[in-house]
mmCIF file of C-alpha atoms (C1' of nucleotides) in Angstrom:
data_model
loop_
_atom_site.group_PDB
_atom_site.id
_atom_site.type_symbol
_atom_site.label_atom_id
_atom_site.label_comp_id
_atom_site.label_asym_id
_atom_site.label_seq_id
_atom_site.Cartn_x
_atom_site.Cartn_y
_atom_site.Cartn_z
ATOM 1 C CA MET X 7 -32.795 -86.650 18.975
ATOM 2 C CA LYS X 8 -36.183 -85.079 19.472
ATOM 3 C CA GLN X 9 -36.823 -82.843 22.443
ATOM 4 C CA LYS X 10 -39.118 -83.850 25.238
ATOM 5 C CA THR X 11 -39.345 -80.325 26.576
ATOM 6 C CA PHE X 12 -42.969 -79.685 25.962
ATOM 7 C CA SER X 13 -44.178 -83.196 26.546
ATOM 8 C CA LYS X 14 -45.726 -84.090 29.874
ATOM 9 C CA TYR X 15 -46.740 -87.457 28.279
ATOM 10 C CA SER X 16 -43.558 -88.875 26.909
ATOM 11 C CA ASP X 17 -43.719 -91.678 29.520
ATOM 12 C CA CYS X 18 -47.179 -92.549 28.252
ATOM 13 C CA PRO X 19 -49.456 -91.749 31.260
ATOM 14 C CA ASN X 20 -52.351 -93.523 29.615
ATOM 15 C CA LYS X 21 -50.658 -96.893 29.170
ATOM 16 C CA ARG X 22 -52.455 -98.680 32.013
ATOM 17 C CA SER X 23 -55.839 -97.525 31.026
ATOM 18 C CA LYS X 24 -54.975 -98.093 27.394
ATOM 19 C CA SER X 25 -54.033 -101.674 27.981
ATOM 20 C CA ILE X 26 -57.542 -102.241 29.320
ATOM 21 C CA ILE X 27 -59.753 -99.846 27.394
ATOM 22 C CA GLY X 28 -57.793 -100.337 24.158
ATOM 23 C CA SER X 29 -58.105 -104.092 24.265
ATOM 24 C CA ARG X 30 -60.601 -105.805 22.088
ATOM 25 C CA TRP X 31 -62.312 -107.789 24.862
ATOM 26 C CA LYS X 32 -61.532 -106.360 28.239
ATOM 27 C CA PRO X 33 -64.091 -103.582 28.206
ATOM 28 C CA ILE X 34 -66.733 -106.080 27.242
ATOM 29 C CA ILE X 35 -65.682 -108.353 30.111
ATOM 30 C CA ILE X 36 -65.739 -105.510 32.596
ATOM 31 C CA TYR X 37 -69.070 -104.306 31.300
ATOM 32 C CA ALA X 38 -70.538 -107.840 31.575
ATOM 33 C CA LEU X 39 -69.408 -108.021 35.208
ATOM 34 C CA ARG X 40 -70.780 -104.533 36.166
ATOM 35 C CA LYS X 41 -73.816 -105.890 38.138
ATOM 36 C CA ARG X 42 -72.890 -109.350 39.295
ATOM 37 C CA LYS X 43 -70.354 -112.109 39.654
ATOM 38 C CA ILE X 44 -70.236 -114.443 36.640
ATOM 39 C CA ARG X 45 -68.586 -117.785 36.305
ATOM 40 C CA PHE X 46 -66.064 -118.637 33.641
ATOM 41 C CA GLY X 47 -68.191 -120.479 31.162
ATOM 42 C CA GLN X 48 -71.151 -118.147 31.440
ATOM 43 C CA LEU X 49 -68.921 -115.063 31.016
ATOM 44 C CA HIS X 50 -67.319 -116.667 27.981
ATOM 45 C CA ALA X 51 -70.847 -117.105 26.448
ATOM 46 C CA ILE X 52 -71.765 -113.540 27.255
ATOM 47 C CA VAL X 53 -68.589 -112.049 25.777
ATOM 48 C CA GLY X 54 -69.108 -114.050 22.569
ATOM 49 C CA ASP X 55 -66.787 -115.082 19.825
ATOM 50 C CA ILE X 56 -63.605 -114.703 21.788
ATOM 51 C CA SER X 57 -61.095 -117.605 21.528
ATOM 52 C CA ALA X 58 -60.543 -119.585 24.724
ATOM 53 C CA LYS X 59 -56.907 -118.636 24.815
ATOM 54 C CA VAL X 60 -57.475 -114.936 24.652
ATOM 55 C CA PHE X 61 -60.414 -115.099 27.037
ATOM 56 C CA ALA X 62 -58.261 -116.908 29.630
ATOM 57 C CA LYS X 63 -55.448 -114.462 29.105
ATOM 58 C CA CYS X 64 -57.626 -111.424 29.524
ATOM 59 C CA LEU X 65 -58.997 -112.752 32.769
ATOM 60 C CA LYS X 66 -55.524 -113.464 34.075
ATOM 61 C CA GLU X 67 -54.303 -110.020 33.140
ATOM 62 C CA LEU X 68 -57.391 -108.323 34.585
ATOM 63 C CA GLU X 69 -56.860 -110.265 37.782
ATOM 64 C CA ALA X 70 -53.203 -109.329 37.909
ATOM 65 C CA ASP X 71 -54.128 -105.637 37.394
ATOM 66 C CA GLU X 72 -56.669 -105.983 40.186
ATOM 67 C CA ILE X 73 -59.593 -105.072 37.967
ATOM 68 C CA ILE X 74 -61.331 -108.370 38.724
ATOM 69 C CA VAL X 75 -61.148 -111.021 41.422
ATOM 70 C CA ARG X 76 -61.242 -114.685 40.908
ATOM 71 C CA GLU X 77 -63.029 -116.985 43.370
ATOM 72 C CA THR X 78 -62.804 -120.733 43.187
ATOM 73 C CA PHE X 79 -65.407 -123.080 44.659
ATOM 74 C CA THR X 80 -64.992 -126.708 45.554
ATOM 75 C CA ASP X 81 -68.350 -127.609 44.076
ATOM 76 C CA THR X 82 -68.442 -130.424 41.609
ATOM 77 C CA PRO X 83 -67.844 -129.899 38.863
ATOM 78 C CA GLY X 84 -65.590 -127.122 40.148
ATOM 79 C CA ARG X 85 -66.560 -123.548 39.300
ATOM 80 C CA VAL X 86 -64.741 -120.270 39.304
ATOM 81 C CA GLU X 87 -66.470 -116.876 39.656
ATOM 82 C CA TYR X 88 -65.248 -113.529 38.593
ATOM 83 C CA SER X 89 -66.297 -110.100 39.850
ATOM 84 C CA LEU X 90 -65.099 -106.501 39.742
ATOM 85 C CA THR X 91 -62.885 -104.897 42.356
ATOM 86 C CA PRO X 92 -63.594 -101.200 43.270
ATOM 87 C CA LYS X 93 -60.832 -100.336 40.816
ATOM 88 C CA GLY X 94 -62.703 -102.263 38.149
ATOM 89 C CA VAL X 95 -66.067 -100.743 39.136
ATOM 90 C CA ALA X 96 -64.464 -97.252 38.614
ATOM 91 C CA LEU X 97 -63.933 -98.125 34.971
ATOM 92 C CA VAL X 98 -67.543 -98.894 34.336
ATOM 93 C CA PRO X 99 -68.818 -95.360 33.945
ATOM 94 C CA ILE X 100 -65.841 -94.600 31.628
ATOM 95 C CA ILE X 101 -66.775 -97.483 29.473
ATOM 96 C CA VAL X 102 -70.366 -96.381 29.456
ATOM 97 C CA SER X 103 -69.247 -92.841 28.384
ATOM 98 C CA LEU X 104 -67.338 -94.266 25.511
ATOM 99 C CA LEU X 105 -70.277 -96.338 24.356
ATOM 100 C CA GLN X 106 -72.542 -93.315 24.659
ATOM 101 C CA TRP X 107 -70.056 -91.275 22.674
ATOM 102 C CA GLU X 108 -70.276 -93.929 19.922
ATOM 103 C CA TRP X 109 -74.075 -94.054 20.088
ATOM 104 C CA LYS X 110 -74.245 -90.278 19.666
ATOM 105 C CA HIS X 111 -71.732 -89.855 16.907
ATOM 106 C CA TYR X 112 -72.274 -93.045 14.871
ATOM 107 C CA GLU X 113 -75.707 -94.439 14.259
ATOM 108 C CA MET X 114 -75.724 -97.767 16.002
ATOM 109 C CA ASN X 115 -78.131 -100.037 17.862
ATOM 110 C CA GLN X 116 -78.000 -99.477 21.498
ATOM 111 C CA PRO X 117 -78.244 -102.610 23.674
ATOM 112 C CA SER X 118 -81.704 -103.213 25.124
ATOM 113 C CA MET T 7 -69.112 -122.678 15.769
ATOM 114 C CA LYS T 8 -69.723 -120.562 18.799
ATOM 115 C CA GLN T 9 -73.106 -119.175 19.530
ATOM 116 C CA LYS T 10 -73.638 -115.385 19.643
ATOM 117 C CA THR T 11 -76.959 -115.760 21.485
ATOM 118 C CA PHE T 12 -75.959 -113.978 24.649
ATOM 119 C CA SER T 13 -73.698 -111.453 23.102
ATOM 120 C CA LYS T 14 -74.920 -108.024 22.462
ATOM 121 C CA TYR T 15 -71.342 -107.036 21.674
ATOM 122 C CA SER T 16 -70.198 -109.526 19.056
ATOM 123 C CA ASP T 17 -70.042 -106.718 16.463
ATOM 124 C CA CYS T 18 -67.658 -104.775 18.700
ATOM 125 C CA PRO T 19 -69.658 -101.707 19.666
ATOM 126 C CA ASN T 20 -66.493 -100.071 21.113
ATOM 127 C CA LYS T 21 -64.463 -100.365 17.947
ATOM 128 C CA ARG T 22 -64.606 -96.642 16.986
ATOM 129 C CA SER T 23 -63.747 -95.318 20.398
ATOM 130 C CA LYS T 24 -61.118 -98.048 20.784
ATOM 131 C CA SER T 25 -59.312 -97.117 17.635
ATOM 132 C CA ILE T 26 -58.848 -93.662 19.209
ATOM 133 C CA ILE T 27 -58.548 -94.263 22.921
ATOM 134 C CA GLY T 28 -56.626 -97.428 22.426
ATOM 135 C CA SER T 29 -54.006 -95.815 20.281
ATOM 136 C CA ARG T 30 -50.677 -94.872 21.538
ATOM 137 C CA TRP T 31 -50.790 -91.196 20.502
ATOM 138 C CA LYS T 32 -54.317 -90.131 19.567
ATOM 139 C CA PRO T 33 -55.462 -89.439 23.151
ATOM 140 C CA ILE T 34 -52.347 -87.290 23.671
ATOM 141 C CA ILE T 35 -52.991 -85.410 20.484
ATOM 142 C CA ILE T 36 -56.609 -84.752 21.468
ATOM 143 C CA TYR T 37 -55.694 -83.790 25.013
ATOM 144 C CA ALA T 38 -53.043 -81.275 23.568
ATOM 145 C CA LEU T 39 -55.723 -79.685 21.387
ATOM 146 C CA ARG T 40 -58.338 -79.424 24.198
ATOM 147 C CA LYS T 41 -57.919 -75.651 24.686
ATOM 148 C CA ARG T 42 -56.648 -74.242 21.382
ATOM 149 C CA LYS T 43 -55.626 -74.693 17.759
ATOM 150 C CA ILE T 44 -52.128 -75.838 17.321
ATOM 151 C CA ARG T 45 -50.021 -76.020 14.213
ATOM 152 C CA PHE T 46 -48.349 -79.140 12.844
ATOM 153 C CA GLY T 47 -44.780 -78.581 14.066
ATOM 154 C CA GLN T 48 -45.792 -77.205 17.496
ATOM 155 C CA LEU T 49 -48.220 -80.098 18.032
ATOM 156 C CA HIS T 50 -45.504 -82.596 17.067
ATOM 157 C CA ALA T 51 -43.191 -81.026 19.653
ATOM 158 C CA ILE T 52 -45.874 -81.164 22.366
ATOM 159 C CA VAL T 53 -46.728 -84.743 21.668
ATOM 160 C CA GLY T 54 -43.075 -85.742 21.971
ATOM 161 C CA ASP T 55 -41.218 -88.729 20.651
ATOM 162 C CA ILE T 56 -43.642 -89.810 18.037
ATOM 163 C CA SER T 57 -42.227 -90.573 14.592
ATOM 164 C CA ALA T 58 -43.128 -88.258 11.786
ATOM 165 C CA LYS T 59 -44.821 -91.079 9.920
ATOM 166 C CA VAL T 60 -47.096 -92.041 12.744
ATOM 167 C CA PHE T 61 -47.801 -88.427 13.665
ATOM 168 C CA ALA T 62 -49.025 -87.582 10.204
ATOM 169 C CA LYS T 63 -51.021 -90.794 9.967
ATOM 170 C CA CYS T 64 -52.727 -90.108 13.332
ATOM 171 C CA LEU T 65 -53.683 -86.591 12.202
ATOM 172 C CA LYS T 66 -55.132 -87.912 8.907
ATOM 173 C CA GLU T 67 -57.129 -90.571 10.648
ATOM 174 C CA LEU T 68 -58.458 -88.149 13.297
ATOM 175 C CA GLU T 69 -59.394 -85.798 10.552
ATOM 176 C CA ALA T 70 -61.124 -88.580 8.535
ATOM 177 C CA ASP T 71 -63.036 -89.542 11.740
ATOM 178 C CA GLU T 72 -63.990 -85.869 12.183
ATOM 179 C CA ILE T 73 -62.318 -85.691 15.606
ATOM 180 C CA ILE T 74 -60.131 -82.785 14.469
ATOM 181 C CA VAL T 75 -60.174 -80.265 11.636
ATOM 182 C CA ARG T 76 -57.298 -79.150 9.475
ATOM 183 C CA GLU T 77 -56.969 -75.578 8.375
ATOM 184 C CA THR T 78 -54.261 -74.490 5.887
ATOM 185 C CA PHE T 79 -53.070 -70.950 5.659
ATOM 186 C CA THR T 80 -51.311 -69.370 2.674
ATOM 187 C CA ASP T 81 -48.753 -67.599 4.906
ATOM 188 C CA THR T 82 -45.115 -68.042 4.165
ATOM 189 C CA PRO T 83 -43.749 -70.399 5.188
ATOM 190 C CA GLY T 84 -47.087 -72.174 4.905
ATOM 191 C CA ARG T 85 -48.774 -73.343 8.063
ATOM 192 C CA VAL T 86 -51.490 -75.751 8.972
ATOM 193 C CA GLU T 87 -53.453 -75.651 12.114
ATOM 194 C CA TYR T 88 -55.408 -78.411 13.804
ATOM 195 C CA SER T 89 -58.311 -78.101 16.241
ATOM 196 C CA LEU T 90 -60.984 -80.295 17.826
ATOM 197 C CA THR T 91 -64.474 -80.728 16.381
ATOM 198 C CA PRO T 92 -67.411 -80.936 18.847
ATOM 199 C CA LYS T 93 -67.109 -84.742 18.482
ATOM 200 C CA GLY T 94 -63.481 -84.471 19.451
ATOM 201 C CA VAL T 95 -64.250 -82.097 22.325
ATOM 202 C CA ALA T 96 -66.688 -84.667 23.655
ATOM 203 C CA LEU T 97 -63.831 -87.106 24.059
ATOM 204 C CA VAL T 98 -61.743 -84.824 26.272
ATOM 205 C CA PRO T 99 -63.635 -85.499 29.545
ATOM 206 C CA ILE T 100 -63.427 -89.229 28.848
ATOM 207 C CA ILE T 101 -59.665 -89.011 28.374
ATOM 208 C CA VAL T 102 -59.445 -86.923 31.528
ATOM 209 C CA SER T 103 -61.429 -89.573 33.387
ATOM 210 C CA LEU T 104 -59.036 -92.233 32.241
ATOM 211 C CA LEU T 105 -56.060 -90.154 33.371
ATOM 212 C CA GLN T 106 -57.727 -89.556 36.771
ATOM 213 C CA TRP T 107 -58.414 -93.241 37.074
ATOM 214 C CA GLU T 108 -54.758 -93.862 36.570
ATOM 215 C CA TRP T 109 -53.653 -91.205 39.030
ATOM 216 C CA LYS T 110 -55.899 -92.651 41.588
ATOM 217 C CA HIS T 111 -55.014 -96.297 41.167
ATOM 218 C CA TYR T 112 -51.329 -96.062 40.248
ATOM 219 C CA GLU T 113 -48.993 -93.660 41.939
ATOM 220 C CA MET T 114 -47.925 -91.320 39.178
ATOM 221 C CA ASN T 115 -46.971 -87.713 38.760
ATOM 222 C CA GLN T 116 -49.859 -85.621 37.681
ATOM 223 C CA PRO T 117 -49.171 -82.982 35.087
ATOM 224 C CA SER T 118 -48.824 -79.485 36.577
ATOM 225 C "C1'" DA P 16 -62.547 -147.853 32.381
ATOM 226 C "C1'" DT P 17 -64.573 -144.376 29.551
ATOM 227 C "C1'" DT P 18 -67.165 -140.324 28.955
ATOM 228 C "C1'" DT P 19 -68.799 -135.539 30.490
ATOM 229 C "C1'" DG P 20 -68.294 -131.004 32.313
ATOM 230 C "C1'" DT P 21 -65.571 -127.080 33.767
ATOM 231 C "C1'" DA P 22 -61.548 -124.385 33.493
ATOM 232 C "C1'" DC P 23 -57.977 -123.717 31.441
ATOM 233 C "C1'" DT P 24 -52.772 -124.223 28.418
ATOM 234 C "C1'" DT P 25 -49.672 -124.831 24.396
ATOM 235 C "C1'" DA P 26 -47.873 -124.285 19.757
ATOM 236 C "C1'" DC P 27 -48.306 -121.962 15.743
ATOM 237 C "C1'" DC P 28 -49.927 -118.224 12.589
ATOM 238 C "C1'" DT P 29 -51.848 -113.552 10.939
ATOM 239 C "C1'" DT P 30 -52.574 -108.796 11.258
ATOM 240 C "C1'" DA P 31 -52.243 -104.228 13.100
ATOM 241 C "C1'" DT P 32 -49.647 -100.687 15.231
ATOM 242 C "C1'" DG P 33 -45.895 -98.190 15.655
ATOM 243 C "C1'" DG P 34 -40.641 -97.229 14.729
ATOM 244 C "C1'" DT P 35 -36.429 -95.919 11.610
ATOM 245 C "C1'" DT P 36 -34.548 -93.733 7.924
ATOM 246 C "C1'" DA P 37 -34.682 -91.227 4.022
ATOM 247 C "C1'" DC P 38 -37.014 -88.423 0.708
ATOM 248 C "C1'" DT P 39 -40.581 -84.857 -1.499
ATOM 249 C "C1'" DG P 40 -42.527 -80.185 -2.599
ATOM 250 C "C1'" DG P 41 -43.528 -75.330 -2.125
ATOM 251 C "C1'" DT P 42 -41.898 -70.891 -0.686
ATOM 252 C "C1'" DA P 43 -38.723 -67.589 0.880
ATOM 253 C "C1'" DT P 44 -33.838 -65.998 2.213
ATOM 254 C "C1'" DT P 45 -28.893 -65.447 1.176
ATOM 255 C "C1'" DA B 9 -28.152 -71.431 -7.451
ATOM 256 C "C1'" DA B 10 -28.026 -73.263 -2.901
ATOM 257 C "C1'" DT B 11 -30.059 -73.649 1.591
ATOM 258 C "C1'" DA B 12 -33.543 -73.618 5.097
ATOM 259 C "C1'" DC B 13 -38.250 -74.020 6.868
ATOM 260 C "C1'" DC B 14 -42.732 -76.281 7.026
ATOM 261 C "C1'" DA B 15 -45.582 -80.047 6.245
ATOM 262 C "C1'" DG B 16 -45.635 -84.061 5.048
ATOM 263 C "C1'" DT B 17 -44.529 -89.389 2.141
ATOM 264 C "C1'" DA B 18 -42.421 -93.869 1.161
ATOM 265 C "C1'" DA B 19 -40.081 -98.215 1.940
ATOM 266 C "C1'" DC B 20 -39.040 -101.360 5.089
ATOM 267 C "C1'" DC B 21 -38.929 -103.651 9.791
ATOM 268 C "C1'" DA B 22 -40.169 -105.241 14.745
ATOM 269 C "C1'" DT B 23 -43.458 -106.279 18.246
ATOM 270 C "C1'" DA B 24 -47.749 -107.354 20.236
ATOM 271 C "C1'" DA B 25 -52.515 -108.543 20.104
ATOM 272 C "C1'" DG B 26 -55.568 -111.653 18.702
ATOM 273 C "C1'" DG B 27 -57.106 -116.134 16.183
ATOM 274 C "C1'" DT B 28 -57.020 -121.528 15.345
ATOM 275 C "C1'" DA B 29 -56.716 -126.086 16.710
ATOM 276 C "C1'" DA B 30 -55.478 -129.142 19.838
ATOM 277 C "C1'" DG B 31 -54.326 -130.821 24.360
ATOM 278 C "C1'" DT B 32 -54.267 -130.826 29.814
ATOM 279 C "C1'" DA B 33 -56.204 -131.580 34.655
ATOM 280 C "C1'" DC B 34 -59.587 -132.779 37.948
ATOM 281 C "C1'" DA B 35 -63.888 -134.886 39.691
ATOM 282 C "C1'" DA B 36 -68.317 -137.272 38.958
ATOM 283 C "C1'" DA B 37 -71.371 -140.075 36.564
ATOM 284 C "C1'" DT B 38 -72.156 -144.314 33.818
#
DNA sequence: ATTTGTACTTACCTTATGGTTACTGGTATT
DNA sequence: AATACCAGTAACCATAAGGTAAGTACAAAT
């Protein structure tokens, strides 16, 4: 049995942020929503080659974690719009920092 | 076949940072090294209940990614010390931001 | 009544990450 | 010669995240 004496982190303090930042698609979704509400289909197109299943699951989880909010409209055909909560907005600069870290340390094309 | 037209991110611009930040243990290792060099066994104790295999693998990968440097000493019994590179140091404030985001949005004990 | 558009859901499969247990190799100490 | 310390390796297994392909639900248009 290993000791935990020196570990402040044995209960994984980064697990919430990791489940978002560490996900393949969630940072992209949050970044896409940084300036405006976007509806389901449009957001899907922006995010790119994500499967419908995973896309819907990500949105549900982000909503459950109160990172995004879902608004339904009774228009026809019905639409649903997603936007960031303040908690989600607070992640944007962190995501940007990570992207900047990559741009600095690996030669990559920066988005226009 | 899905279109990539709207996606600037289809080639996953966050994949490098994600492989570090999204890992279970790497952020903890980097955070532990933020102030000083630490040797293998001591670092293992600080990180906590990580298996030996995964711990060694994380260190190798972090070294290959030039996040940490490994120094061997010919002392007896031999020792190895790990420390952050500038590239690794640059990740520390981001890791701290993520931890602060968690402390703010989820009620958790902050480390002393 | 059938098709179209939007927003999903279900079943099944693959791969990556991490865990468990045991073992290696070099250098003292006893 | 046997044991202990330090820094790892190797073989095998479990879980979770993501991918594929197909189907569901509702309203409106034709």
